[in-house]
Amino acid sequence: MCGIVGYVGARPALDVVVEGLARLEYRGYDSAGVAVLADGELATAKRAGKLVNLREALAEEPPPAGTLGMGHTRWATHGAPNDRNAHPHLDCSGRVAVIHNGIIENFAALRSELEEGGHKLNSDTDTEAVAHLLEDELKRGGDLAAAMRRVCGRLEGAFTLVAVHTGDPDLVVGARRNSPLVVGVGDGENFLASDVAAFIAHTRDAIELGQDQVVELRRDGVTVTDFDGRPAEVKEYHVDWDVSAAEKGGYDYFMLKEIAEQPRAVADTLLGRIGADGRLSLDEMRITDQELREVDKIIIVACGTSYHAGLIAKYAIEHWAGLPCEVELASEFRYRDPILSRSTLVIAISQSGETMDALMAVRHARQQHAKLLGICNVNGSTLPRECDGVLYTHAGPEIAVASTKAFLTQLVAVYLIALYIAQVRGTKWGDEVFAMIQLLERMPEKVDKVLETMEPVRELARSLANERSVLFLGRHVGFPVALEGALKLKELAYMHAEGFAAGELKHGPIALIEEGLPVIVVVPPRARDVLHDKIVSNIQEIRARGARTIVIAEEGDESVAPYADTLISVPAVPTLLQPLVTTVPLQVFACELATAKGHDVDQPRNLAKSVTVE
Ligand code: M6R
């Protein structure tokens, strides 16, 4: 949450920073602000609302040109989303400016101490305290980096901080604890950002910063230390996608582009993981086969859409790998007493690799000596570093707040892991694993086929734009798909939407059914006859009570047609792989319905892409 950009080099800093903010706006859009250092003076501009408001203010009153600057796009935590609370925040002298992502938990005590010491604070934020603490530390001696290290030692909570000071016009200082910050290494220029997308147009060479590190960014070099000033080890890497991946490419919304990219994303996530002999090879997981043989339980932790991928993983792991598997909301996991041991494998799923709840769950599991495996889409993010091993999804940058291609690639990753464990532990015959891999390899073409037939789904979505509520039903892996369909509709269309396990209907939710209520039902393949027949009965039960039934079923499934007011057909695939095809119509449905309501689907209200606070 919150996007941060810092720049020092030879170009006009304002242009670089504002362009970077545009690519980070998905992280928060409550306000935006910039600071530029020009002729020994700090010039700042900030506005509540989306970046467009700041751009207008800058066009009306351009700040003096400088080649060092920073910018911030905010997802508000402390203090209302207004101009006053927008970042950057200044110290009393106006010579230090600070931007921040995270929450400083001891801010109230720090603010009181500062006010008692004579500082005048002008906002309601936790961030502003840092500007004044830096002011005091600079008076005690040393440069901005030394002051930042001392201040960080006093802060509790999660923070990425970036600061500049008129006293050192070639220096941008960043600090990181629990919130993301990466360095972009250029030629005669360097960048700091919450995400490489901010500087990908200028450089693809990046440095991953670790926990509790301070970075000094100058035009001709980058120095990283820990909070005690000791040189820190850093990891350099090359970003394997370019600027075009972070642009809309002719689509009206990133979400539309990302939905369309799913066949490729699924194919890319399979790439290089299947040997010529048809056996899976997941060496990058960095967990040995022997260690996998010793695992006696798997716990999956994740949030939101990634949690839904985890729920589907449970079915695959238990079926193929024959291991007990629990799935837990990461935000709940560490506040109970989960029973873990050295033979427990904890799998954390996170697109961003920065979700605070997921990171905290991983740390909790680490303390209990569990083995840790991450499934992550963002190279250089925190989660992979904190796990023993990682399986990257290769979805490419996902910029729309609503997760789409990341979800499908997470499913591919969990299928690969489940099949790999089955291969290693011998719970499935080699030819059974091979047969399933071959089916997986055909999934990009199946997803493509779904995408080609979405016009009726879009029409349906537009016709339902004025409904107040939509329910989603599923059984087996169709249940998490129903949850995912409901989540997409809630976050994009701001409508009441709920997903239920169809078998639970009679235990309460059926009371919600009333004349004309749209209910979307995900039907399992006919091959799962018992499951299939039960859900057909559920459809009849709700239809008898007036529901408008929208049924997603495999092609050729005639048995559901008489009970479906609308029938959406998807390619026939095995049950466990079915979420790869049944989720896509639900994504398209939510996106189209929200667009029909006039919503910005890339930036839904109150949300941000990476939830880096608890
Ligand atoms: O980056 P993560 O996968 O850890 O994010 C988890 C959730 O915040 C995320 O999936 C969220 O639910 C999406 N906006 C849903 O579309």
mmCIF file of C-alpha atoms and ligand atoms in Angstrom, residues 303-306 350-352 355 401-403 410 487-488 491 611, ligand 1:
data_model
loop_
_atom_site.group_PDB
_atom_site.id
_atom_site.type_symbol
_atom_site.label_atom_id
_atom_site.label_comp_id
_atom_site.label_asym_id
_atom_site.label_seq_id
_atom_site.Cartn_x
_atom_site.Cartn_y
_atom_site.Cartn_z
ATOM 1 C CA CYS A 303 -5.197 -13.777 1.709
ATOM 2 C CA GLY A 304 -7.988 -12.838 -0.679
ATOM 3 C CA THR A 305 -7.747 -14.353 -4.107
ATOM 4 C CA SER A 306 -4.524 -16.145 -3.189
ATOM 5 C CA SER A 350 1.063 -14.269 -2.515
ATOM 6 C CA GLN A 351 1.058 -12.535 -5.868
ATOM 7 C CA SER A 352 2.916 -9.500 -4.578
ATOM 8 C CA THR A 355 1.195 -8.856 1.853
ATOM 9 C CA VAL A 401 -6.105 -4.285 -8.226
ATOM 10 C CA ALA A 402 -8.364 -7.269 -8.899
ATOM 11 C CA SER A 403 -6.264 -10.367 -9.298
ATOM 12 C CA GLN A 410 -1.141 -19.708 -8.735
ATOM 13 C CA LEU A 487 -14.950 -11.476 -4.308
ATOM 14 C CA LYS A 488 -14.413 -10.103 -7.814
ATOM 15 C CA GLU A 491 -14.413 -5.434 -5.052
ATOM 16 C CA VAL A 611 -1.810 -4.835 1.404
HETATM 17 O O1 M6R B 1 -0.422 -10.100 -3.219
HETATM 18 P P1 M6R B 1 -1.299 -11.105 -2.545
HETATM 19 O O2 M6R B 1 -1.617 -12.274 -3.415
HETATM 20 O O3 M6R B 1 -0.749 -11.561 -1.229
HETATM 21 O O4 M6R B 1 -2.654 -10.352 -2.255
HETATM 22 C C1 M6R B 1 -3.676 -10.968 -1.527
HETATM 23 C C2 M6R B 1 -4.973 -10.210 -1.645
HETATM 24 O O5 M6R B 1 -4.840 -8.923 -1.142
HETATM 25 C C3 M6R B 1 -5.443 -10.114 -3.104
HETATM 26 O O6 M6R B 1 -5.550 -11.370 -3.690
HETATM 27 C C4 M6R B 1 -6.812 -9.405 -3.171
HETATM 28 O O7 M6R B 1 -7.776 -10.188 -2.551
HETATM 29 C C5 M6R B 1 -7.185 -9.110 -4.621
HETATM 30 N N1 M6R B 1 -7.424 -7.714 -4.782
HETATM 31 C C6 M6R B 1 -8.417 -9.803 -5.082
HETATM 32 O O8 M6R B 1 -8.702 -9.524 -6.412
#
